[in-house]
Amino acid sequence: MIIHSAKNLGRLILPSAIVIAAGAVNLGMKSANAAAPTATDIRIGSHADKTRFVIDISEDVKFKVFTLSDPYRVVIDLPEMGWRLPGNVMSRKTGVIDKFRYGLFRAGLSRVVLDVKKPVKIKAAFVLPPAEGKRYRLVLDLAPTSLAQYLAALRPPTSSSRQRRESDTTPEASTGILPPGRKPEKTAIRKHVIVIDPGHGGIDPGSTSGRVFEKHITLATARAIKAHLEAQGKYTVRLTRKKDSFVRLRRRIAIARAHQAELFISLHADAIRNKRIRGLSVYTLSEKASDREAAELAEKENKADLIAGMDLSTESKEVTNILIDLAQRETMNESARFAVDLVKHIRKVSKTLSNAHRFAGFAVLKAPDVPSILIEMGFLSNRADEQALRSKKYRANLARAIGNAVDGYFSRNEQVQR
Ligand SMILES: [Zn+2]
């Protein structure tokens, strides 16, 4: 669960600001190897009635800033960041800022929350490029405002209220800034969104045992996972297809992104010549496959659009070409962490391959901002696997194991914000 309401956010976090900060520091250390932007210092200054909050960051970042009421807060949303701040940084408060905290909000999203002493307006928010060996600087200027104006700014943004910088003209400032009036309830009560992707469908049946098609197994299992997760009340689960229909690979990614999914789980079941081989395996994206089987499997799964008769010659290469950009790397780390955990949970209910977590260039895992995994649930070419996957009871057990891993994933990501 994220937060019950904006009101509770303040109550939950206020008494334990230092603990949270310490957690955030540890987290930053843990992911220090990842190619993520790193905050190296925070400075606060005040002049006349203006308070300036500055974060030094190792690279240019996109960010959003908005205000919340009850209590009064200013929130800066950033990409997932490392935090290597001086030890005394928390004692630096001045001007309208009473306290602040920072850390991972959820996968891919780091957050800074400023507790302000009175209603404020965001006068300016922008990123300055490095000057003379300095870091990038995210600059936020706050000034007191009337309660009426503060509350008015909490309303949903309109084009006329779009925020403008008042004093600076760097082009960086114009990117990624939301008007200060983002509706707090919207983020506050949002359930975790998970997109389940039943592989194949319609004209593309996937593999077969002769008795059953992969596309039917994947859809039946997706429904079982959806039912299990949604019964808990914490998750909204969307399927990339609800019936036996063809959905192209890039469309599956687009669905996950359109729903702002926090996890994407693609389901498959292979069939191979060697009928004795059985067991489940979990895949995450990588340019370099962990072994030849993984590479061949990815190649096979990536042909789904081709099998369905799509003309790929007019396509851009963004999906079929497995070149991984920088933005994907942290998402990939997150995906891999989930995969490792998932294998542990699944081992309790299912036979797995040795080295059950493998890597390969699966096109469907290429959403740059959604942690994504692909589960090969077993081999339809193996009698025992096939019988298990055709059993409703087995699919329910599998759904429960996946659900436990999902719970673990989100509770770990939320520890910092509590
Ligand atoms: Zn498949």
Short mmCIF file of C-alpha atoms and ligand atoms in Angstrom, two decimals:
data_model
loop_
_atom_site.label_atom_id
_atom_site.label_comp_id
_atom_site.label_asym_id
_atom_site.label_seq_id
_atom_site.Cartn_x
_atom_site.Cartn_y
_atom_site.Cartn_z
CA MET A 1 0.00 0.00 0.00
CA ILE A 2 1.35 3.43 -0.78
CA ILE A 3 -0.27 5.94 1.54
CA HIS A 4 -3.83 6.20 2.79
CA SER A 5 -4.15 9.90 2.22
CA ALA A 6 -2.09 13.01 1.98
CA LYS A 7 -2.99 13.66 5.60
CA ASN A 8 -1.56 10.36 6.74
CA LEU A 9 1.59 10.88 4.75
CA GLY A 10 2.54 13.74 7.00
CA ARG A 11 1.62 11.93 10.18
CA LEU A 12 3.47 8.80 9.20
CA ILE A 13 6.66 10.47 8.24
CA LEU A 14 7.04 13.48 10.49
CA PRO A 15 8.14 11.75 13.70
CA SER A 16 10.75 9.60 12.01
CA ALA A 17 12.40 11.86 9.50
CA ILE A 18 15.93 10.95 10.56
CA VAL A 19 15.32 7.21 10.45
CA ILE A 20 13.93 7.55 6.98
CA ALA A 21 16.92 9.54 5.89
CA ALA A 22 19.26 6.89 7.25
CA GLY A 23 17.37 4.23 5.33
CA ALA A 24 17.66 6.28 2.22
CA VAL A 25 21.40 6.61 2.64
CA ASN A 26 21.80 2.85 2.95
CA LEU A 27 19.70 2.39 -0.11
CA GLY A 28 21.87 4.79 -2.00
CA MET A 29 24.95 2.83 -1.01
CA LYS A 30 23.38 -0.43 -2.08
CA SER A 31 22.70 0.82 -5.57
CA ALA A 32 25.91 2.81 -5.80
CA ASN A 33 27.12 0.67 -8.67
CA ALA A 34 24.05 1.38 -10.75
CA ALA A 35 24.36 4.09 -13.34
CA ALA A 36 21.85 6.29 -11.56
CA PRO A 37 22.04 10.02 -10.89
CA THR A 38 23.49 10.74 -7.46
CA ALA A 39 22.71 13.63 -5.15
CA THR A 40 25.89 14.86 -3.48
CA ASP A 41 24.75 17.85 -1.44
CA ILE A 42 21.73 19.85 -0.40
CA ARG A 43 21.86 23.56 0.45
CA ILE A 44 19.15 25.82 1.73
CA GLY A 45 19.35 29.58 1.76
CA SER A 46 16.93 32.38 2.42
CA HIS A 47 16.90 35.94 1.23
CA ALA A 48 14.13 38.36 2.07
CA ASP A 49 11.02 36.17 1.91
CA LYS A 50 12.44 33.76 -0.66
CA THR A 51 13.77 30.34 0.35
CA ARG A 52 16.02 28.54 -2.10
CA PHE A 53 16.46 24.75 -1.92
CA VAL A 54 19.31 23.36 -4.02
CA ILE A 55 20.26 19.73 -4.71
CA ASP A 56 23.63 19.00 -6.33
CA ILE A 57 23.19 16.10 -8.74
CA SER A 58 25.72 14.16 -10.80
CA GLU A 59 23.72 14.53 -13.99
CA ASP A 60 20.79 16.30 -15.57
CA VAL A 61 17.44 14.96 -14.39
CA LYS A 62 13.79 15.44 -15.18
CA PHE A 63 11.66 16.22 -12.18
CA LYS A 64 8.21 17.24 -11.06
CA VAL A 65 7.33 19.50 -8.20
CA PHE A 66 3.99 19.99 -6.51
CA THR A 67 2.47 20.99 -3.20
CA LEU A 68 0.35 19.11 -0.68
CA SER A 69 -1.71 20.42 2.21
CA ASP A 70 -2.42 19.25 5.75
CA PRO A 71 0.38 19.52 6.61
CA TYR A 72 1.93 21.91 4.11
CA ARG A 73 4.50 20.13 1.99
CA VAL A 74 6.40 20.56 -1.23
CA VAL A 75 7.23 17.36 -3.10
CA ILE A 76 9.97 16.89 -5.68
CA ASP A 77 9.73 13.69 -7.72
CA LEU A 78 12.99 12.55 -9.35
CA PRO A 79 14.19 9.50 -11.18
CA GLU A 80 15.57 6.83 -8.85
CA MET A 81 18.71 8.37 -7.34
CA GLY A 82 21.69 7.51 -5.23
CA TRP A 83 22.13 9.70 -2.14
CA ARG A 84 25.66 10.51 -0.98
CA LEU A 85 25.02 13.55 1.16
CA PRO A 86 27.16 15.03 3.94
CA GLY A 87 26.23 13.78 7.42
CA ASN A 88 25.00 17.14 8.66
CA VAL A 89 22.64 17.75 5.78
CA MET A 90 19.47 17.13 7.78
CA SER A 91 20.23 19.96 10.19
CA ARG A 92 20.26 22.48 7.39
CA LYS A 93 16.86 24.06 7.59
CA THR A 94 16.09 27.66 7.17
CA GLY A 95 13.52 30.03 5.71
CA VAL A 96 10.13 28.41 5.25
CA ILE A 97 11.56 24.87 5.37
CA ASP A 98 11.05 23.10 8.67
CA LYS A 99 12.26 19.60 7.79
CA PHE A 100 12.89 17.52 4.73
CA ARG A 101 13.46 13.90 3.82
CA TYR A 102 14.42 11.99 0.74
CA GLY A 103 14.56 8.43 -0.54
CA LEU A 104 13.10 5.84 -2.83
CA PHE A 105 9.34 6.27 -3.22
CA ARG A 106 8.82 3.31 -5.49
CA ALA A 107 10.84 1.57 -8.16
CA GLY A 108 12.22 4.19 -10.49
CA LEU A 109 11.00 7.13 -8.44
CA SER A 110 12.92 8.96 -5.75
CA ARG A 111 11.24 11.68 -3.79
CA VAL A 112 12.20 14.67 -1.68
CA VAL A 113 9.54 15.98 0.69
CA LEU A 114 9.91 19.42 2.28
CA ASP A 115 7.78 20.21 5.33
CA VAL A 116 7.10 23.93 5.16
CA LYS A 117 6.06 26.13 8.04
CA LYS A 118 3.34 27.96 6.18
CA PRO A 119 1.60 27.99 2.81
CA VAL A 120 4.15 28.57 0.06
CA LYS A 121 4.14 28.99 -3.66
CA ILE A 122 6.71 27.53 -6.03
CA LYS A 123 8.24 30.63 -7.58
CA ALA A 124 10.70 28.74 -9.73
CA ALA A 125 12.01 25.22 -10.28
CA PHE A 126 14.78 24.40 -12.72
CA VAL A 127 18.02 22.52 -13.31
CA LEU A 128 21.20 24.51 -13.85
CA PRO A 129 23.99 22.93 -15.91
CA PRO A 130 27.38 22.53 -14.20
CA ALA A 131 29.53 25.63 -14.00
CA GLU A 132 33.28 25.54 -13.29
CA GLY A 133 33.53 21.94 -12.15
CA LYS A 134 30.35 22.01 -10.13
CA ARG A 135 27.52 19.51 -10.36
CA TYR A 136 24.15 19.97 -11.96
CA ARG A 137 21.97 21.91 -9.56
CA LEU A 138 18.27 21.44 -9.10
CA VAL A 139 17.00 24.76 -7.78
CA LEU A 140 13.66 25.31 -6.12
CA ASP A 141 12.55 28.78 -5.01
CA LEU A 142 9.73 29.04 -2.50
CA ALA A 143 7.93 32.07 -1.17
CA PRO A 144 5.13 32.46 1.36
CA THR A 145 1.66 32.81 -0.04
CA SER A 146 -1.83 33.17 1.33
CA LEU A 147 -3.74 30.10 2.42
CA ALA A 148 -6.35 30.81 -0.24
CA GLN A 149 -3.74 30.89 -2.99
CA TYR A 150 -2.03 27.79 -1.65
CA LEU A 151 -5.27 25.84 -1.66
CA ALA A 152 -6.12 27.14 -5.11
CA ALA A 153 -2.78 25.76 -6.35
CA LEU A 154 -3.77 22.29 -5.13
CA ARG A 155 -6.47 22.12 -7.76
CA PRO A 156 -5.81 20.04 -10.87
CA PRO A 157 -3.52 21.84 -13.27
CA THR A 158 -4.92 23.87 -16.10
CA SER A 159 -2.99 25.19 -19.05
CA SER A 160 -3.31 28.76 -17.81
CA SER A 161 -1.80 27.88 -14.43
CA ARG A 162 1.24 26.22 -16.00
CA GLN A 163 4.27 27.19 -14.05
CA ARG A 164 6.79 29.64 -15.40
CA ARG A 165 10.24 30.34 -14.15
CA GLU A 166 10.55 33.89 -13.07
CA SER A 167 14.25 34.55 -12.95
CA ASP A 168 16.17 31.97 -14.93
CA THR A 169 16.34 31.21 -18.60
CA THR A 170 18.16 27.88 -18.79
CA PRO A 171 16.37 25.53 -21.16
CA GLU A 172 16.63 22.66 -18.68
CA ALA A 173 14.05 24.33 -16.52
CA SER A 174 11.31 23.87 -19.04
CA THR A 175 11.51 20.10 -18.94
CA GLY A 176 9.51 17.92 -16.63
CA ILE A 177 7.98 20.55 -14.41
CA LEU A 178 4.42 20.04 -13.37
CA PRO A 179 2.35 22.96 -12.24
CA PRO A 180 2.17 23.07 -8.45
CA GLY A 181 -1.43 21.94 -8.47
CA ARG A 182 -1.24 18.19 -8.76
CA LYS A 183 -4.16 16.59 -7.01
CA PRO A 184 -2.75 14.89 -3.92
CA GLU A 185 -5.44 12.19 -3.63
CA LYS A 186 -4.51 10.82 -7.01
CA THR A 187 -1.09 9.58 -5.96
CA ALA A 188 -2.15 8.99 -2.38
CA ILE A 189 -4.69 6.19 -2.81
CA ARG A 190 -3.42 4.64 -5.99
CA LYS A 191 -3.12 0.88 -5.80
CA HIS A 192 -0.04 -0.75 -7.25
CA VAL A 193 -0.62 -1.41 -10.92
CA ILE A 194 0.67 -4.68 -12.30
CA VAL A 195 0.34 -5.68 -15.92
CA ILE A 196 0.24 -9.39 -16.69
CA ASP A 197 1.02 -10.37 -20.24
CA PRO A 198 -0.37 -13.70 -21.43
CA GLY A 199 2.05 -14.64 -24.22
CA HIS A 200 0.89 -15.20 -27.80
CA GLY A 201 -2.82 -15.33 -28.70
CA GLY A 202 -5.11 -15.34 -31.69
CA ILE A 203 -3.28 -16.11 -34.86
CA ASP A 204 -0.09 -16.81 -32.92
CA PRO A 205 -0.71 -19.95 -30.83
CA GLY A 206 2.82 -20.17 -29.41
CA SER A 207 4.12 -23.63 -28.69
CA THR A 208 1.99 -26.73 -28.36
CA SER A 209 2.01 -30.18 -26.82
CA GLY A 210 -0.33 -31.48 -29.46
CA ARG A 211 -3.14 -31.35 -26.92
CA VAL A 212 -2.95 -27.77 -25.73
CA PHE A 213 -1.63 -24.45 -27.01
CA GLU A 214 0.68 -22.15 -25.10
CA LYS A 215 -1.67 -19.20 -25.72
CA HIS A 216 -4.44 -20.88 -23.71
CA ILE A 217 -2.16 -21.83 -20.83
CA THR A 218 -0.78 -18.29 -20.58
CA LEU A 219 -4.23 -16.69 -20.55
CA ALA A 220 -5.60 -19.12 -17.94
CA THR A 221 -2.59 -18.49 -15.68
CA ALA A 222 -2.80 -14.72 -16.16
CA ARG A 223 -6.42 -14.81 -15.01
CA ALA A 224 -5.46 -16.85 -11.94
CA ILE A 225 -2.73 -14.35 -11.00
CA LYS A 226 -5.08 -11.42 -11.52
CA ALA A 227 -7.76 -12.99 -9.33
CA HIS A 228 -5.27 -13.80 -6.58
CA LEU A 229 -3.63 -10.36 -6.52
CA GLU A 230 -6.83 -8.34 -6.76
CA ALA A 231 -8.44 -10.32 -3.94
CA GLN A 232 -5.88 -8.72 -1.61
CA GLY A 233 -7.17 -5.22 -2.30
CA LYS A 234 -3.70 -3.76 -2.79
CA TYR A 235 -3.28 -4.22 -6.51
CA THR A 236 -4.87 -3.31 -9.77
CA VAL A 237 -4.04 -5.94 -12.36
CA ARG A 238 -4.40 -5.37 -16.09
CA LEU A 239 -3.96 -7.99 -18.77
CA THR A 240 -2.45 -7.19 -22.16
CA ARG A 241 -5.15 -9.41 -23.63
CA LYS A 242 -8.34 -10.70 -22.04
CA LYS A 243 -9.26 -13.16 -24.75
CA ASP A 244 -7.76 -15.28 -27.47
CA SER A 245 -6.58 -12.36 -29.57
CA PHE A 246 -3.32 -11.39 -31.18
CA VAL A 247 -1.44 -8.52 -29.55
CA ARG A 248 1.82 -7.38 -31.00
CA LEU A 249 4.90 -7.18 -28.81
CA ARG A 250 5.28 -3.41 -28.90
CA ARG A 251 1.60 -3.04 -28.05
CA ARG A 252 2.12 -5.18 -24.93
CA ILE A 253 4.87 -2.82 -23.81
CA ALA A 254 2.70 0.19 -24.64
CA ILE A 255 -0.13 -1.20 -22.50
CA ALA A 256 2.19 -1.55 -19.52
CA ARG A 257 3.44 2.01 -19.94
CA ALA A 258 -0.04 3.46 -20.55
CA HIS A 259 -1.20 1.98 -17.24
CA GLN A 260 1.96 3.25 -15.54
CA ALA A 261 2.58 -0.30 -14.42
CA GLU A 262 5.03 -0.84 -11.58
CA LEU A 263 5.60 -4.42 -12.66
CA PHE A 264 5.18 -6.25 -15.95
CA ILE A 265 5.00 -10.04 -15.95
CA SER A 266 4.95 -11.87 -19.26
CA LEU A 267 3.85 -15.53 -19.23
CA HIS A 268 5.01 -18.26 -21.58
CA ALA A 269 5.43 -22.03 -21.79
CA ASP A 270 7.93 -23.44 -24.25
CA ALA A 271 8.05 -26.72 -26.13
CA ILE A 272 11.32 -28.33 -27.22
CA ARG A 273 12.53 -31.49 -28.86
CA ASN A 274 13.94 -33.08 -25.71
CA LYS A 275 10.78 -34.21 -23.95
CA ARG A 276 12.56 -35.06 -20.70
CA ILE A 277 13.48 -31.48 -19.90
CA ARG A 278 11.09 -29.81 -17.52
CA GLY A 279 10.93 -26.91 -15.07
CA LEU A 280 10.12 -23.24 -14.80
CA SER A 281 12.53 -20.38 -15.47
CA VAL A 282 12.42 -16.59 -15.11
CA TYR A 283 14.00 -14.20 -17.58
CA THR A 284 15.03 -10.58 -17.40
CA LEU A 285 16.30 -8.35 -20.16
CA SER A 286 19.92 -8.31 -21.12
CA GLU A 287 21.87 -7.54 -24.25
CA LYS A 288 23.98 -10.55 -23.62
CA ALA A 289 22.13 -13.81 -23.05
CA SER A 290 23.18 -15.91 -20.05
CA ASP A 291 23.44 -19.01 -22.23
CA ARG A 292 22.69 -20.29 -25.71
CA GLU A 293 19.31 -21.74 -24.79
CA ALA A 294 18.22 -18.39 -23.38
CA ALA A 295 19.35 -16.63 -26.56
CA GLU A 296 17.48 -19.07 -28.77
CA LEU A 297 14.39 -18.87 -26.63
CA ALA A 298 14.37 -15.07 -26.84
CA GLU A 299 14.81 -15.25 -30.58
CA LYS A 300 11.86 -17.62 -30.79
CA GLU A 301 9.60 -15.49 -28.58
CA ASN A 302 10.60 -12.32 -30.43
CA LYS A 303 9.23 -13.78 -33.63
CA ALA A 304 5.65 -13.52 -32.36
CA ASP A 305 4.85 -10.53 -34.59
CA LEU A 306 6.47 -12.24 -37.53
CA ILE A 307 4.45 -15.41 -36.92
CA ALA A 308 1.28 -13.35 -36.88
CA GLY A 309 2.12 -12.01 -40.33
CA MET A 310 3.06 -8.47 -39.40
CA ASP A 311 5.15 -6.56 -41.90
CA LEU A 312 8.19 -5.75 -39.81
CA SER A 313 10.12 -4.08 -42.62
CA THR A 314 8.32 -0.80 -42.02
CA GLU A 315 8.83 -0.97 -38.27
CA SER A 316 11.23 1.13 -36.36
CA LYS A 317 13.93 -0.94 -34.75
CA GLU A 318 13.14 0.19 -31.23
CA VAL A 319 11.49 -3.04 -30.15
CA THR A 320 13.22 -5.69 -32.20
CA ASN A 321 16.68 -4.27 -31.71
CA ILE A 322 17.91 -5.20 -28.25
CA LEU A 323 20.20 -2.30 -27.57
CA ILE A 324 19.71 -1.16 -24.04
CA ASP A 325 19.82 2.50 -23.22
CA LEU A 326 20.94 4.10 -20.02
CA ALA A 327 17.42 4.72 -18.76
CA GLN A 328 16.77 0.99 -18.81
CA ARG A 329 19.66 -0.02 -16.61
CA GLU A 330 18.12 0.76 -13.25
CA THR A 331 14.84 -0.77 -14.39
CA MET A 332 16.80 -3.88 -15.32
CA ASN A 333 18.41 -4.04 -11.89
CA GLU A 334 14.99 -3.76 -10.31
CA SER A 335 13.66 -6.49 -12.60
CA ALA A 336 16.56 -8.77 -11.73
CA ARG A 337 16.02 -8.27 -7.99
CA PHE A 338 12.37 -9.23 -8.41
CA ALA A 339 13.31 -12.25 -10.54
CA VAL A 340 15.70 -13.61 -7.89
CA ASP A 341 12.99 -13.31 -5.25
CA LEU A 342 10.37 -14.79 -7.53
CA VAL A 343 12.43 -17.91 -8.17
CA LYS A 344 12.71 -18.49 -4.40
CA HIS A 345 8.95 -18.33 -3.97
CA ILE A 346 8.17 -20.42 -7.02
CA ARG A 347 10.56 -23.20 -5.95
CA LYS A 348 8.15 -23.99 -3.14
CA VAL A 349 5.38 -24.97 -5.56
CA SER A 350 7.08 -25.85 -8.81
CA LYS A 351 10.06 -27.57 -10.33
CA THR A 352 12.52 -25.08 -11.77
CA LEU A 353 15.42 -25.31 -14.18
CA SER A 354 18.90 -25.09 -12.71
CA ASN A 355 19.97 -21.42 -12.78
CA ALA A 356 16.30 -20.59 -12.97
CA HIS A 357 16.92 -16.86 -13.37
CA ARG A 358 18.36 -16.24 -16.83
CA PHE A 359 19.00 -13.28 -19.07
CA ALA A 360 18.29 -12.65 -22.72
CA GLY A 361 17.09 -10.04 -25.18
CA PHE A 362 13.34 -10.51 -25.01
CA ALA A 363 11.64 -7.73 -26.97
CA VAL A 364 8.61 -7.71 -24.71
CA LEU A 365 10.77 -6.78 -21.70
CA LYS A 366 11.98 -3.55 -23.26
CA ALA A 367 9.83 -0.94 -21.50
CA PRO A 368 12.50 1.49 -20.30
CA ASP A 369 10.66 2.43 -17.13
CA VAL A 370 8.67 -0.64 -16.08
CA PRO A 371 10.47 -3.46 -14.24
CA SER A 372 9.68 -6.43 -16.44
CA ILE A 373 10.16 -10.18 -16.23
CA LEU A 374 9.18 -13.13 -18.37
CA ILE A 375 8.23 -16.46 -16.85
CA GLU A 376 8.60 -19.61 -18.90
CA MET A 377 6.25 -21.66 -16.77
CA GLY A 378 7.47 -25.02 -18.02
CA PHE A 379 7.64 -27.17 -21.12
CA LEU A 380 4.52 -28.28 -22.91
CA SER A 381 6.77 -30.90 -24.54
CA ASN A 382 7.21 -32.55 -21.12
CA ARG A 383 4.28 -34.63 -19.94
CA ALA A 384 4.55 -33.72 -16.25
CA ASP A 385 4.88 -29.99 -16.91
CA GLU A 386 2.03 -30.07 -19.38
CA GLN A 387 -0.28 -31.87 -16.97
CA ALA A 388 0.58 -29.41 -14.20
CA LEU A 389 -0.06 -26.38 -16.38
CA ARG A 390 -3.40 -27.78 -17.51
CA SER A 391 -4.47 -28.13 -13.87
CA LYS A 392 -6.42 -25.26 -12.37
CA LYS A 393 -5.12 -26.15 -8.92
CA TYR A 394 -1.50 -25.96 -10.03
CA ARG A 395 -2.09 -22.59 -11.70
CA ALA A 396 -3.65 -21.29 -8.48
CA ASN A 397 -0.56 -22.43 -6.52
CA LEU A 398 1.66 -20.71 -9.03
CA ALA A 399 -0.44 -17.54 -8.74
CA ARG A 400 -0.05 -17.60 -4.97
CA ALA A 401 3.72 -18.00 -5.18
CA ILE A 402 3.94 -15.11 -7.65
CA GLY A 403 1.67 -13.07 -5.36
CA ASN A 404 4.03 -13.63 -2.42
CA ALA A 405 6.96 -12.43 -4.48
CA VAL A 406 4.97 -9.37 -5.57
CA ASP A 407 4.16 -8.56 -1.93
CA GLY A 408 7.84 -8.83 -1.05
CA TYR A 409 8.80 -6.61 -3.94
CA PHE A 410 6.52 -3.74 -2.97
CA SER A 411 7.09 -3.92 0.78
CA ARG A 412 10.85 -3.70 0.22
CA ASN A 413 10.44 -0.66 -2.02
CA GLU A 414 8.23 1.09 0.52
CA GLN A 415 10.36 0.64 3.60
CA VAL A 416 12.14 3.89 2.98
CA GLN A 417 9.07 6.08 2.88
CA ARG A 418 7.63 4.88 6.18
ZN ZN B 1 6.02 -18.12 -25.73
#
